[in-house]
Structure formats: C-alpha cells, structure tokens
Amino acid sequence: CVYKNYDHAEKLYRAALTLDQTNTLVVENYRLFSDERYPGGVYESCGPPFSVVQRSNVVEERLDWAEWRKMIDPLCPRKGFEVFWFNRFTKMTRFTEPDWDHVWESRLKRSKWIDGKTTAQSEFYDERTKSSFFYNTYTQQYSSLPL
C-alpha cells in the first residue's frame, strides 16, 4: 500500500517509467503526481522528492550547516519553491530552513569530545561530517570556528 507514502509512490512511478517510457498514462500520472508534491498540492510534502535533488544544483554550503545544503531546482514547476534544503546524509529535503538548534544538538550528541577541559570552549569531532566544531558552555553557542 502506498497510502500517504509519497516517496514510495514516486519509486513505483519511476520503476514503471523505466519499464515503459512510452506509456502515456504513467507519464501523465507521474507528471501530475510530481506537480502536486509541493506545498498546497494534494500530495504535499515537507520537501521535494529525491529525483528533484538529482537534477538540482548547490546554491550555498557553509561549515556551520554541517550536512545541510541549500539547493535550487532549475526545472521547478512551482514558482517560489525553486530553493530547498537537502541533508546529504539522511537524504531528507525540506522547503523551510532547518531548525539549527536541533541540528547542533544532534551533532553534539553524536560527536566525540576532543579538547577544552580548562576553558569554556570545548572542541568536538563529528565523525559523520568528518569535521570539528566548538561549543561554548558559557554562551551556549556553537561554531565551526573557534569562538
């Protein structure tokens, strides 16, 4: 069953198109389905499907964003939804900016403490992103560069 499992439905459509790209019913249904995945659509999602990520370009990356990238879809059929966020590890997409407090807290939990016993600033190593970051216990701020 694919009831409200739109990522699975997309995989099935793409599999059907791989088998027969000339089937006009599947082609048209997939186009309609894809158009309705945007906010306000019948099959609304919090972000575009992975197939959109594959045709999109990175607009911006920052060390502080860790695994998140700002992307742009040059073929977006809906005005205002060309730009989206993509997590390169979880493959999650979203139209709204990630909750950075949650992102940093998750990084802190999964990371290994490296240095900082004698100061308010501690350095951590994030194995997932293969990068270090800093946390200041006084200001409760995170940064990819020493604070």
PDB file of N, CA, C and O in Angstrom, residues 100-101 104-105 108 120-122 134-143 147:
ATOM      1  N   TRP A 100      18.117  25.005  13.350  1.00  0.00           N
ATOM      2  CA  TRP A 100      19.551  24.947  13.619  1.00  0.00           C
ATOM      3  C   TRP A 100      19.863  24.525  15.045  1.00  0.00           C
ATOM      4  O   TRP A 100      20.876  23.839  15.274  1.00  0.00           O
ATOM      5  N   ASP A 101      19.044  24.901  16.009  1.00  0.00           N
ATOM      6  CA  ASP A 101      19.277  24.451  17.387  1.00  0.00           C
ATOM      7  C   ASP A 101      19.239  22.928  17.460  1.00  0.00           C
ATOM      8  O   ASP A 101      20.090  22.296  18.088  1.00  0.00           O
ATOM      9  N   TRP A 104      22.405  21.413  15.729  1.00  0.00           N
ATOM     10  CA  TRP A 104      23.599  21.484  16.576  1.00  0.00           C
ATOM     11  C   TRP A 104      23.507  20.519  17.758  1.00  0.00           C
ATOM     12  O   TRP A 104      24.497  19.873  18.118  1.00  0.00           O
ATOM     13  N   GLU A 105      22.335  20.418  18.367  1.00  0.00           N
ATOM     14  CA  GLU A 105      22.173  19.481  19.487  1.00  0.00           C
ATOM     15  C   GLU A 105      22.410  18.044  19.036  1.00  0.00           C
ATOM     16  O   GLU A 105      23.036  17.258  19.752  1.00  0.00           O
ATOM     17  N   LEU A 108      26.125  17.536  18.566  1.00  0.00           N
ATOM     18  CA  LEU A 108      26.813  17.427  19.851  1.00  0.00           C
ATOM     19  C   LEU A 108      26.657  16.020  20.429  1.00  0.00           C
ATOM     20  O   LEU A 108      27.618  15.420  20.912  1.00  0.00           O
ATOM     21  N   ALA A 120      35.953  27.498  28.727  1.00  0.00           N
ATOM     22  CA  ALA A 120      34.513  27.376  28.480  1.00  0.00           C
ATOM     23  C   ALA A 120      34.242  26.813  27.101  1.00  0.00           C
ATOM     24  O   ALA A 120      33.152  26.337  26.815  1.00  0.00           O
ATOM     25  N   GLN A 121      35.253  26.855  26.242  1.00  0.00           N
ATOM     26  CA  GLN A 121      35.078  26.395  24.864  1.00  0.00           C
ATOM     27  C   GLN A 121      35.593  24.973  24.707  1.00  0.00           C
ATOM     28  O   GLN A 121      36.739  24.684  25.030  1.00  0.00           O
ATOM     29  N   SER A 122      34.736  24.091  24.224  1.00  0.00           N
ATOM     30  CA  SER A 122      35.135  22.699  24.006  1.00  0.00           C
ATOM     31  C   SER A 122      35.109  22.401  22.511  1.00  0.00           C
ATOM     32  O   SER A 122      34.242  22.867  21.785  1.00  0.00           O
ATOM     33  N   PHE A 134      33.038  23.726  17.656  1.00  0.00           N
ATOM     34  CA  PHE A 134      33.276  24.231  19.006  1.00  0.00           C
ATOM     35  C   PHE A 134      31.957  24.566  19.686  1.00  0.00           C
ATOM     36  O   PHE A 134      31.004  24.986  19.038  1.00  0.00           O
ATOM     37  N   TYR A 135      31.946  24.373  20.993  1.00  0.00           N
ATOM     38  CA  TYR A 135      30.773  24.703  21.805  1.00  0.00           C
ATOM     39  C   TYR A 135      31.255  25.485  23.023  1.00  0.00           C
ATOM     40  O   TYR A 135      32.165  25.054  23.736  1.00  0.00           O
ATOM     41  N   ASN A 136      30.638  26.643  23.255  1.00  0.00           N
ATOM     42  CA  ASN A 136      30.982  27.470  24.407  1.00  0.00           C
ATOM     43  C   ASN A 136      29.934  27.233  25.488  1.00  0.00           C
ATOM     44  O   ASN A 136      28.756  27.539  25.295  1.00  0.00           O
ATOM     45  N   THR A 137      30.361  26.691  26.621  1.00  0.00           N
ATOM     46  CA  THR A 137      29.415  26.341  27.691  1.00  0.00           C
ATOM     47  C   THR A 137      28.825  27.577  28.374  1.00  0.00           C
ATOM     48  O   THR A 137      27.741  27.516  28.918  1.00  0.00           O
ATOM     49  N   TYR A 138      29.526  28.711  28.337  1.00  0.00           N
ATOM     50  CA  TYR A 138      29.005  29.934  28.952  1.00  0.00           C
ATOM     51  C   TYR A 138      27.920  30.572  28.089  1.00  0.00           C
ATOM     52  O   TYR A 138      26.845  30.914  28.564  1.00  0.00           O
ATOM     53  N   THR A 139      28.220  30.735  26.816  1.00  0.00           N
ATOM     54  CA  THR A 139      27.268  31.413  25.913  1.00  0.00           C
ATOM     55  C   THR A 139      26.295  30.418  25.263  1.00  0.00           C
ATOM     56  O   THR A 139      25.320  30.837  24.666  1.00  0.00           O
ATOM     57  N   GLN A 140      26.601  29.135  25.365  1.00  0.00           N
ATOM     58  CA  GLN A 140      25.824  28.059  24.751  1.00  0.00           C
ATOM     59  C   GLN A 140      25.712  28.267  23.234  1.00  0.00           C
ATOM     60  O   GLN A 140      24.680  28.012  22.630  1.00  0.00           O
ATOM     61  N   GLN A 141      26.828  28.697  22.641  1.00  0.00           N
ATOM     62  CA  GLN A 141      26.894  28.897  21.195  1.00  0.00           C
ATOM     63  C   GLN A 141      27.733  27.818  20.554  1.00  0.00           C
ATOM     64  O   GLN A 141      28.718  27.337  21.136  1.00  0.00           O
ATOM     65  N   TYR A 142      27.365  27.452  19.330  1.00  0.00           N
ATOM     66  CA  TYR A 142      28.101  26.501  18.528  1.00  0.00           C
ATOM     67  C   TYR A 142      28.745  27.239  17.367  1.00  0.00           C
ATOM     68  O   TYR A 142      28.208  28.234  16.880  1.00  0.00           O
ATOM     69  N   SER A 143      29.869  26.719  16.900  1.00  0.00           N
ATOM     70  CA  SER A 143      30.527  27.323  15.754  1.00  0.00           C
ATOM     71  C   SER A 143      31.482  26.318  15.130  1.00  0.00           C
ATOM     72  O   SER A 143      32.044  25.471  15.824  1.00  0.00           O
ATOM     73  N   LEU A 147      35.447  30.094  18.908  1.00  0.00           N
ATOM     74  CA  LEU A 147      34.676  31.278  19.298  1.00  0.00           C
ATOM     75  C   LEU A 147      35.538  32.314  19.994  1.00  0.00           C
ATOM     76  O   LEU A 147      36.487  32.026  20.634  1.00  0.00           O
TER      77      LEU A 147
END
